[in-house]
Coordinates of C-alpha atoms in Angstrom, one line a residue:
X1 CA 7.2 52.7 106.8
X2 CA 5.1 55.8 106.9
X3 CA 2.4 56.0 103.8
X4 CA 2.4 58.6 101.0
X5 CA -0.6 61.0 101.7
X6 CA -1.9 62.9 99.5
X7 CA -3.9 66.0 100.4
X8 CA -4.9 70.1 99.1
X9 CA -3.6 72.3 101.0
X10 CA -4.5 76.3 100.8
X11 CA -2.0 78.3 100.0
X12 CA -3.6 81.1 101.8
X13 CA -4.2 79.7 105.2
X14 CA -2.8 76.4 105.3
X15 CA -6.0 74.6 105.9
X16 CA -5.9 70.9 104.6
X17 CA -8.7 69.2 102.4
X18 CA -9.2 65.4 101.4
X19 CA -10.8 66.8 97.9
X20 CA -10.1 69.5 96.1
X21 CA -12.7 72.3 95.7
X22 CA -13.0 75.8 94.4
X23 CA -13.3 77.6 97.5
X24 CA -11.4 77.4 100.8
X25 CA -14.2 77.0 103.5
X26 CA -11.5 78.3 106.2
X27 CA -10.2 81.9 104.8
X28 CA -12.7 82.2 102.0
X29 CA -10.8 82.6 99.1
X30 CA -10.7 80.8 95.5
X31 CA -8.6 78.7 93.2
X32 CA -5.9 78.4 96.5
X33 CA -6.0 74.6 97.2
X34 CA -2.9 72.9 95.9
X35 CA -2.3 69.4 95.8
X36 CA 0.3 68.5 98.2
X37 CA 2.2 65.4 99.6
X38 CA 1.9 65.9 103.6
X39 CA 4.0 62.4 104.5
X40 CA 4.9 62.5 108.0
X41 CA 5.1 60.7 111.3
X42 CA 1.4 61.2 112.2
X43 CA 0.7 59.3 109.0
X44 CA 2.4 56.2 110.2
X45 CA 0.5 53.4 112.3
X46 CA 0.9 53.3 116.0
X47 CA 2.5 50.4 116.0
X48 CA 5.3 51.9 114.2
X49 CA 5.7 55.1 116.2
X50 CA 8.1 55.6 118.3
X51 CA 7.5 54.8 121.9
X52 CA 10.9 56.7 123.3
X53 CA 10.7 57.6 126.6
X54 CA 10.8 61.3 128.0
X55 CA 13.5 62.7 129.6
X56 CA 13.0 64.4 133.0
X57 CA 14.2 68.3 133.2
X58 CA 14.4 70.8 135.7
X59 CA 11.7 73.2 137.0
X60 CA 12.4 76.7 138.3
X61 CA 10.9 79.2 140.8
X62 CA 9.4 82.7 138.9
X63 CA 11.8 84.1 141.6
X64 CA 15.7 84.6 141.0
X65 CA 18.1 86.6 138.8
X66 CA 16.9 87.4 134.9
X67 CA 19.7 88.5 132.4
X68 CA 18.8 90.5 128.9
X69 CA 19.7 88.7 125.9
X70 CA 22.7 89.5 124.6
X71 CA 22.2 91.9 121.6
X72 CA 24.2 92.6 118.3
X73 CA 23.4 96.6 117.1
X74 CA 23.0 96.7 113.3
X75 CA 24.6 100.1 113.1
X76 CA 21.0 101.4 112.2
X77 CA 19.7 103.2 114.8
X78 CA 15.9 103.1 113.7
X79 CA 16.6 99.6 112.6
X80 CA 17.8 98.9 116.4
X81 CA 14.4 100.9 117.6
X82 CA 12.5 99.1 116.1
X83 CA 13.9 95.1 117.2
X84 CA 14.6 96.5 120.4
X85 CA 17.7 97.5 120.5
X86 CA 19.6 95.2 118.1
X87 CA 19.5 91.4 117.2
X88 CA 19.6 89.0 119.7
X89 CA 21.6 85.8 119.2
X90 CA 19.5 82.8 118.2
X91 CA 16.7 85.4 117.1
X92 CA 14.6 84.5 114.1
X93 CA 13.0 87.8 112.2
X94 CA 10.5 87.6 109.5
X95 CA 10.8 90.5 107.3
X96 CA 7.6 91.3 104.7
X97 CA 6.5 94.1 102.4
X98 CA 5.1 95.2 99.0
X99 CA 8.1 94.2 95.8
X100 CA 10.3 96.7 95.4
X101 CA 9.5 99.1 98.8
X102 CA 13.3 98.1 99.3
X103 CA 13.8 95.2 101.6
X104 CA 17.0 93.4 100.3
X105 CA 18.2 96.9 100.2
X106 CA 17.4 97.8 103.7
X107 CA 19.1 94.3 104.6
X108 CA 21.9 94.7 102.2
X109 CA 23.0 98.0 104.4
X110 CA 22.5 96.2 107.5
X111 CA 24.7 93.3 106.5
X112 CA 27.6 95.4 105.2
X113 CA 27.3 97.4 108.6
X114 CA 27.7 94.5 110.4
X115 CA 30.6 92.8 108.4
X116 CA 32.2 96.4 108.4
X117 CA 32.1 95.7 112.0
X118 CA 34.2 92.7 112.2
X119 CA 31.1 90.1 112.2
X120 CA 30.3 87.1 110.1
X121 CA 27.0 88.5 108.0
X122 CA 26.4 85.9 105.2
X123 CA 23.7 87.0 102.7
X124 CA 21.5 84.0 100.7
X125 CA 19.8 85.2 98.0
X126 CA 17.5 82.8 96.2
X127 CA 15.7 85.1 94.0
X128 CA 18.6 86.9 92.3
X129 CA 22.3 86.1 91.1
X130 CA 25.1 87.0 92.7
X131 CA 26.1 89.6 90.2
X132 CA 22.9 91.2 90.5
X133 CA 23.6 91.4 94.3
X134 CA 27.0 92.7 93.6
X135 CA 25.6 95.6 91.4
X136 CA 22.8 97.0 94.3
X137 CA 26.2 97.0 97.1
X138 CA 27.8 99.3 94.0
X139 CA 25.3 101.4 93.7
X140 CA 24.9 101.4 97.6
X141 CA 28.4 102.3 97.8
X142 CA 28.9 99.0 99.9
X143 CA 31.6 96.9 97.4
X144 CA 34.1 96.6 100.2
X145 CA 32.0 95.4 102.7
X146 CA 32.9 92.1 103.6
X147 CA 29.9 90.5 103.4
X148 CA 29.8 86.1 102.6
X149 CA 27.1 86.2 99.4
X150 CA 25.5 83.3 98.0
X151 CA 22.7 82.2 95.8
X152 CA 21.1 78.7 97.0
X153 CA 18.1 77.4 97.3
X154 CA 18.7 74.2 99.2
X155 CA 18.3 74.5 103.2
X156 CA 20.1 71.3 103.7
X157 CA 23.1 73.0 101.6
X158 CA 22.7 76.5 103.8
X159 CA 22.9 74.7 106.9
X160 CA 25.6 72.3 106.0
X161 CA 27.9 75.5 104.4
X162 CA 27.0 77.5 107.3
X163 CA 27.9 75.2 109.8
X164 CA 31.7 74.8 108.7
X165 CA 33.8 77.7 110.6
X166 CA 33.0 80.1 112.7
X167 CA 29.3 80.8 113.6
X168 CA 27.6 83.7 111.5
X169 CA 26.6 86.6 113.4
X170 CA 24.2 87.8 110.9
X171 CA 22.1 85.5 108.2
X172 CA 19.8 87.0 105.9
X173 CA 17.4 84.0 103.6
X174 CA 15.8 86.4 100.6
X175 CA 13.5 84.9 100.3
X176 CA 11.4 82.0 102.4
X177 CA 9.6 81.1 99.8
X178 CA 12.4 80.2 97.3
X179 CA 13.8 77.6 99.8
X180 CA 13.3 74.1 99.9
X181 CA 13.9 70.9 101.9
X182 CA 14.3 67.0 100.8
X183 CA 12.3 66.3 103.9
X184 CA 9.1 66.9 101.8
X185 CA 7.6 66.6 98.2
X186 CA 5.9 69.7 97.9
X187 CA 7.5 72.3 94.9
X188 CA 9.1 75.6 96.3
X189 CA 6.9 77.9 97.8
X190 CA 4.0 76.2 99.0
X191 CA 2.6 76.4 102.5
X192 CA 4.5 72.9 103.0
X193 CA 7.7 73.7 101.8
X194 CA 7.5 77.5 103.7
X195 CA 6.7 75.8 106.6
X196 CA 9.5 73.3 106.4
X197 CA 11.9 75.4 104.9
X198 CA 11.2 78.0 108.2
X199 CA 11.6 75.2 110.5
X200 CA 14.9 73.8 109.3
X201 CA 16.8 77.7 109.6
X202 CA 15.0 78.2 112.7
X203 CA 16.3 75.0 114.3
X204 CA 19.7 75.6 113.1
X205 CA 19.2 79.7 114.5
X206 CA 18.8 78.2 117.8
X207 CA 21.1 75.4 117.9
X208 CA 23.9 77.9 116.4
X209 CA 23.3 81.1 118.2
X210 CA 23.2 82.8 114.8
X211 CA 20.7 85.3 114.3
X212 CA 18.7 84.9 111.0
X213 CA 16.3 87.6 109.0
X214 CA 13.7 85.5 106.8
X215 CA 12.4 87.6 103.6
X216 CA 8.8 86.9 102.8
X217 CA 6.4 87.9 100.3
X218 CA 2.9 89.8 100.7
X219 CA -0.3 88.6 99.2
X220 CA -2.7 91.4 97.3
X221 CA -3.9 92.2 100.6
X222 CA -0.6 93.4 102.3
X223 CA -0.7 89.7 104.6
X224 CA 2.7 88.0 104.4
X225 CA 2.0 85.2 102.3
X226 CA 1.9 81.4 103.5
X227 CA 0.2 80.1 106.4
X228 CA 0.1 81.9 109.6
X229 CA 1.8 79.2 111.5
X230 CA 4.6 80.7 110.1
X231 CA 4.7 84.0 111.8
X232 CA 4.3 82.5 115.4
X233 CA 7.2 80.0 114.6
X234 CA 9.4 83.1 114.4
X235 CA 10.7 85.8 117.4
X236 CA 9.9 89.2 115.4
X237 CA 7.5 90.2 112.6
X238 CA 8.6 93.4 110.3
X239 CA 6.6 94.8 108.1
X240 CA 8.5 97.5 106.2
X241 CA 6.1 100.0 104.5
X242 CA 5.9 102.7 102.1
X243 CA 3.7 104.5 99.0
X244 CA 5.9 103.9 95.3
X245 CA 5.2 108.0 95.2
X246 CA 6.5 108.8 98.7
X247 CA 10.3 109.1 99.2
X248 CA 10.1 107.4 102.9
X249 CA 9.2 104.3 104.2
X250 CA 8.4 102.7 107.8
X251 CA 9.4 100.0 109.1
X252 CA 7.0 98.6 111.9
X253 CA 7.3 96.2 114.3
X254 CA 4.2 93.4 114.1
X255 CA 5.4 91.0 116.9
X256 CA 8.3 91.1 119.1
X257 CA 9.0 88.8 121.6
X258 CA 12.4 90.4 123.1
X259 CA 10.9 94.4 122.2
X260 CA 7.8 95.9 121.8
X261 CA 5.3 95.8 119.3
X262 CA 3.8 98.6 117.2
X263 CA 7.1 100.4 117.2
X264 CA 8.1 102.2 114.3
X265 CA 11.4 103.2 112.6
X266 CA 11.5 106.0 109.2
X267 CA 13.9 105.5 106.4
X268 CA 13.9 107.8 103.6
X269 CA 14.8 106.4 100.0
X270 CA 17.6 108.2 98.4
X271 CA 20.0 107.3 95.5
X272 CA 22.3 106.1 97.9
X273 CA 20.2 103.8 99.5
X274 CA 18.0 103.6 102.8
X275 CA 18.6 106.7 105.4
X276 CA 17.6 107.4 108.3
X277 CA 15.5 110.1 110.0
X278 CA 16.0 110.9 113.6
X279 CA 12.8 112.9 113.6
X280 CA 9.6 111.9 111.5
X281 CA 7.9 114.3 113.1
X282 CA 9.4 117.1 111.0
X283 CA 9.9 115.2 107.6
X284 CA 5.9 114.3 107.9
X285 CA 5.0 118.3 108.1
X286 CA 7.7 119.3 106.0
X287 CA 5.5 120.2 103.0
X288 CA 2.8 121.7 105.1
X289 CA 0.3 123.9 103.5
X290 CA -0.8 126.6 106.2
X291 CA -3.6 128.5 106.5
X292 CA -5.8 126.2 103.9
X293 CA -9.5 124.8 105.2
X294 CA -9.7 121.2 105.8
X295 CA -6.4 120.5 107.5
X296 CA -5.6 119.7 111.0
X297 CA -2.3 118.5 112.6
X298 CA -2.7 115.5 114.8
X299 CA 0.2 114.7 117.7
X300 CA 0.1 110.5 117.8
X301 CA 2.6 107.8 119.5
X302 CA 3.9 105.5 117.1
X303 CA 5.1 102.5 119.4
X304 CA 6.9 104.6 121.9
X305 CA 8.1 107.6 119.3
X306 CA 5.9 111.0 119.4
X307 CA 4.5 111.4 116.0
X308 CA 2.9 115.0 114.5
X309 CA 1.0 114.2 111.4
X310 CA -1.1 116.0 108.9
X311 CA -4.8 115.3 108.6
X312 CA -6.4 116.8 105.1
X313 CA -10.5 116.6 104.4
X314 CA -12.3 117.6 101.9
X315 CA -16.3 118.0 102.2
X316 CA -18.1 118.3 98.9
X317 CA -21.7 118.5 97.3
X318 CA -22.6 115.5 95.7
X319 CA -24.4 114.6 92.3
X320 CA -24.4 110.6 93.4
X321 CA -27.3 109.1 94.9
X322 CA -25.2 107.8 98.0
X323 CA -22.3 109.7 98.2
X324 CA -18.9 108.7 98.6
X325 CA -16.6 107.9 101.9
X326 CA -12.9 107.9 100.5
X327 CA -10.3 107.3 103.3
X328 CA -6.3 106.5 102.7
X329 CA -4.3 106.5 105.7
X330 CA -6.8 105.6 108.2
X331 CA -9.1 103.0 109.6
X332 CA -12.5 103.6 106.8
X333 CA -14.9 102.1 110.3
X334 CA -13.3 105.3 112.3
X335 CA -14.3 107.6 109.7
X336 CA -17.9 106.6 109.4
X337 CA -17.9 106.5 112.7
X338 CA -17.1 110.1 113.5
X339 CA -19.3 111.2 110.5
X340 CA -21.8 109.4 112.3
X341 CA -21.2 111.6 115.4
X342 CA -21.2 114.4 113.8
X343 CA -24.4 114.2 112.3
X344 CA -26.2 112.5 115.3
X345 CA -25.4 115.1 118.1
X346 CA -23.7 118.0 116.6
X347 CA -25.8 118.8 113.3
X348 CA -23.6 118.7 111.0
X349 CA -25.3 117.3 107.5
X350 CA -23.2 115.2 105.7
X351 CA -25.6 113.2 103.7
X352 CA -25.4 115.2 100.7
X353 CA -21.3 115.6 100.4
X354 CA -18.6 113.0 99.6
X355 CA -16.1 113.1 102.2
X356 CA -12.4 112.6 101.4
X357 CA -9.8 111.9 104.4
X358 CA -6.0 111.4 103.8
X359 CA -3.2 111.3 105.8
X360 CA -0.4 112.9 104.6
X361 CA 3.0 111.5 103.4
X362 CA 1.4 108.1 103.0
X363 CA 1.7 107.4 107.4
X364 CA -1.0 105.0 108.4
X365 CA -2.9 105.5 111.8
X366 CA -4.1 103.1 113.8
X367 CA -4.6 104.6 117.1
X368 CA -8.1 106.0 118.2
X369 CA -6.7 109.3 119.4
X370 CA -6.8 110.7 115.9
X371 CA -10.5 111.0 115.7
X372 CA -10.8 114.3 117.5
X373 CA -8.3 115.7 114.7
X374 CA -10.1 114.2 111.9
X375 CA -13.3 115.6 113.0
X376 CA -11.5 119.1 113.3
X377 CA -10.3 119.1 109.6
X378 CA -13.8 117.4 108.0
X379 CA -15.4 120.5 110.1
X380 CA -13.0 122.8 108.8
X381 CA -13.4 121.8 105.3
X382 CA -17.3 122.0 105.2
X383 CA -17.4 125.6 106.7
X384 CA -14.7 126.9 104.9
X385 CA -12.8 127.9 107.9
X386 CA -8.7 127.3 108.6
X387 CA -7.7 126.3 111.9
X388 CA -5.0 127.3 113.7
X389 CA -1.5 126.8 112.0
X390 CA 0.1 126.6 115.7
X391 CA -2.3 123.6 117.1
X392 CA -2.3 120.3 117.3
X393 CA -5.5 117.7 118.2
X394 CA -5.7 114.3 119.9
X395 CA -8.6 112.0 121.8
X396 CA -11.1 109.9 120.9
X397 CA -14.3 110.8 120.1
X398 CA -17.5 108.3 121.9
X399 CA -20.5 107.5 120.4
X400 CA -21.9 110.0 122.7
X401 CA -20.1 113.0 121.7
X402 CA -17.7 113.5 124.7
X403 CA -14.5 113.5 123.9
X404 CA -12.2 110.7 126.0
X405 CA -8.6 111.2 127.2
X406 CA -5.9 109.3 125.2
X407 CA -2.3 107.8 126.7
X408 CA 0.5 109.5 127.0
X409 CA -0.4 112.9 126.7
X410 CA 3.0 114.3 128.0
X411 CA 5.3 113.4 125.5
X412 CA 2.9 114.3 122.5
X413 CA 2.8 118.0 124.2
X414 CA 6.5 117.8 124.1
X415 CA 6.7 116.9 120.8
X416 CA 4.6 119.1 119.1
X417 CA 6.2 122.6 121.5
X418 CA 9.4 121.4 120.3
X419 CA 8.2 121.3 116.2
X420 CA 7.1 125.3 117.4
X421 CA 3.5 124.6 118.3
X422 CA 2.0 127.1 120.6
X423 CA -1.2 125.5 121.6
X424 CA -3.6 121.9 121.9
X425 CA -6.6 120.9 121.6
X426 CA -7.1 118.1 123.8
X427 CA -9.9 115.9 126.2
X428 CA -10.9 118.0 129.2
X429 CA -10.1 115.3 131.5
X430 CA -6.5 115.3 130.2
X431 CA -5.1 118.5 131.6
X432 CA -3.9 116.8 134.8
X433 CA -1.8 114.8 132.8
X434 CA -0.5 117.0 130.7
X435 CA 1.7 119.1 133.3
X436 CA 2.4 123.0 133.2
X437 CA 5.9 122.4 131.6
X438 CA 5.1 121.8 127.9
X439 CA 4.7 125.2 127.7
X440 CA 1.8 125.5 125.3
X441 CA -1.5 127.1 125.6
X442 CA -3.7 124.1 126.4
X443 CA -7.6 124.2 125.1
X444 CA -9.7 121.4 126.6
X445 CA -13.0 120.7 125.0
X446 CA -15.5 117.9 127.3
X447 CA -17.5 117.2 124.2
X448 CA -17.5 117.1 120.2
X449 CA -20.2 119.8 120.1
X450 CA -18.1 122.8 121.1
X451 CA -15.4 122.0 118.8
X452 CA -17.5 122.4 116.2
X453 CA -19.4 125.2 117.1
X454 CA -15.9 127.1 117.7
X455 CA -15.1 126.3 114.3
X456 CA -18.1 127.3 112.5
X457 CA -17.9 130.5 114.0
X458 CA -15.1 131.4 111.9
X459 CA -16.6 129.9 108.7
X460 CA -16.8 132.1 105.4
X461 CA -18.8 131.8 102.4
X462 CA -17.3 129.6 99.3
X463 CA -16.8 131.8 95.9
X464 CA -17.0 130.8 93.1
X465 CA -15.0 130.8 89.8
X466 CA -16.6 134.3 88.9
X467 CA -16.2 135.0 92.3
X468 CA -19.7 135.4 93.6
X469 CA -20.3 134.4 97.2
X470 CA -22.4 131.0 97.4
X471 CA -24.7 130.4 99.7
X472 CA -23.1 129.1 103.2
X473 CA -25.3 126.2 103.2
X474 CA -22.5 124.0 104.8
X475 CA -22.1 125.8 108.4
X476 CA -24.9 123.6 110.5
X477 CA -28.0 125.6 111.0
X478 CA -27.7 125.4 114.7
X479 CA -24.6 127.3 114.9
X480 CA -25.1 129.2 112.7
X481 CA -24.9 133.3 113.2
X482 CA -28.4 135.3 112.9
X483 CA -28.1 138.1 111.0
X484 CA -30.1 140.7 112.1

């Protein structure tokens, strides 16, 4: 019979160790090895494997007839963006996010929908108690739902319970890393028992048809916690975001192997639950300050959704020796990068300011094209001069200065002239794409350096509290105007 083994195990990464040690050598991080009891088949001596024969199975030509996977809607429409247009049967989801952004909430709704429907939706909570999930469908307003609830921990008691009657349409395990299997020794929650406990639903998902949503925690860093192994065992990876100040969240779309990835879906937290918002564009600008220096309104895609954003800078004098890069919303390398530009070909002197980027309402960026509208605001915010309240900026800024064409520049024009924008700023080599039907007044700039000269044009002193002028020390000297 196969030989105990045991072994330390990070709880980070998965990565196994014969001894235990302070530091993992394979992620880098401390105190995460746990000592764990990895019995198993490869464990066993060769003589004692099994030495079953394979069976032979059929191979097919890439040509013939292909047939989408039958797909269950949720009732949420941004929820069905965002898998791909509903829940495919036999379809494991791994759901992750910060405690409290509202994931058994946003799940709760989607289970009730789907019961409401006529389906088998079966909830397993094995973090609270059933009464406690009884009191979040009152406050929901979703009591009558007729939704199967349960709180176990067991997988071999889920599976055998679920398997009796008709198969569940719907399955929602909150959370992964409460469950555990006999099969291994290891105590809830650690990378064996995750990885087990994943395993044993997803091989009853596929054997039953049922479509299952796995719940799993995040680590300081934002990662969802447990090995990695875990989110490629899985069809779809969710990652459902939000700011504890901001009354909206996102849910985006990591991996998806029947939809695409990077897509995006906006809920908006009310006392009544999750709802939805049809367009994000105009909840994002909603609370739009106009006509203030340091702001710029950026026209992004957001998987395949249009998105108009608000960029806001703010350029300083410093009394630090180095002075400080603060970025929330955006990629901190970008930033640096741009400032970088800026200073190199367009001389703009930023070595004495701290520089302060946000995006606002708490959306995170991740596409290059922003950089053109992030250079716009930190511009506008040194010279003291608004830009335009009717334009919108996208493309990506080289290290040379010239300013690159992004994708999809049609459907960001259409986007921002249906919010009421009159005119874009966009690469020069992206007017053939954009077509003469968006209907706005389209300004093409080739490189960085005109931008920023048309900007500091219209730059005006700073006053003061007493309200004498200061000197305009922040427009760059070589544009700025002589006065005779």
């Amino acid at each position: 019979m196969a030989k105990s083994s045991l072994s330390f195990v990070c709880q980070n990464c998965g990565a196994a160790y014969n001894r235990w040690q302070g530091k993992c050598d394979s992620c880098g991080e401390w105190n995460t090895l746990v000592e764990e009891d990895i019995t198993g088949a490869t464990t066993a001596p060769a003589s004692l494997r099994s030495k079953r024969k394979g069976r032979q199975f059929a191979l097919e030509s890439l040509s013939g007839k292909s047939q989408d996977a039958p797909r269950l809607s949720s009732g949420m429409a941004e929820l069905d963006r965002v898998t791909g247009g509903g829940f495919v049967r036999g379809s494991v989801l791994l759901v992750g996010g910060d405690p409290g952004i509202g994931k058994s909430t946003l799940l709760t709704q989607a289970t009730s929908m789907l019961a409401r429907a006529g389906h088998r939706a079966v909830y397993i909570s094995g973090e609270e108690a059933v009464a406690q999930v009884r009191l979040r469908a009152e406050r929901l307003g979703l009591a009558d739902a007729p939704v199967q609830l349960a709180a176990e921990t067991s997988v071999e008691d889920i599976v055998s319970t679920l398997s009796e009657g008709a198969t569940p349409r719907l399955i929602v395990i909150d959370s992964i890393q409460t469950m555990w299997t006999d099969t291994v020794e290891s105590a809830p929650g650690t990378v064996t028992q995750v990885r087990a406990s994943a395993q044993a639903l997803i091989r009853f998902a596929k054997k039953s048809g049922a479509a299952i949503i796995l719940v799993g925690h995040v680590t300081k860093d934002g990662q969802i916690a447990g090995p990695r192994v875990v989110e490629h065992m899985v069809d779809a990876v969710l990652s459902f975001e939000g700011e504890g100040s901001q009354h909206f969240r996102i849910l985006r779309s990591m991996k998806n192997r029947f939809g695409p990835t990077d897509e995006i879906g906006v809920f908006e937290m009310t006392g009544l639950g999750l709802r939805e918002v049809s367009n994000p564009s105009e909840l994002f600008l909603s609370e739009r300050d106009l006509g203030s220096p340091g702001t710029a309104v950026f026209a992004g895609i957001e998987g395949t959704r249009p998105v108009l954003v608000e960029l806001q800078a703010l350029v300083a004098p410093t009394s630090l020796g180095t002075p400080r890069r603060a970025v929330v919303g955006w990629d901190p390398s970008r930033l640096s990068m741009v400032l970088a530009v800026l200073e190199a070909h367009c001389g703009v002197k930023l070595s004495g300011h701290d520089v302060y980027l946000n995006v606002a309402g708490g959306l995170r960026i991740q596409e290059p094209a922003a950089d053109l509208a992030a250079a716009a605001a930190l511009v506008s915010s040194l010279v003291n001069a608004p830009l335009p309240a009717d334009a919108v900026y996208f493309g990506e800024i080289s290290l040379s200065g010239a300013v690159r064409p992004v994708a999809q520049t049609s459907a960001r024009l259409t986007e921002a002239a249906k919010l009421g924008f009159g005119r874009a700023v966009l690469p020069e080599s992206a007017r053939g794409e954009a077509g003469a039907d968006s209907g706005l007044s389209l300004n093409t700039v080739g490189g960085l350096t005109s931008l920023v000269a048309e900007i500091a044009a219209r730059g005006s002193p700073r006053r003061t509290a007493d309200n004498a002028a200061v000197e305009k020390n922040a427009t760059p000297t070589r544009f700025r105007r002589h006065e005779g």
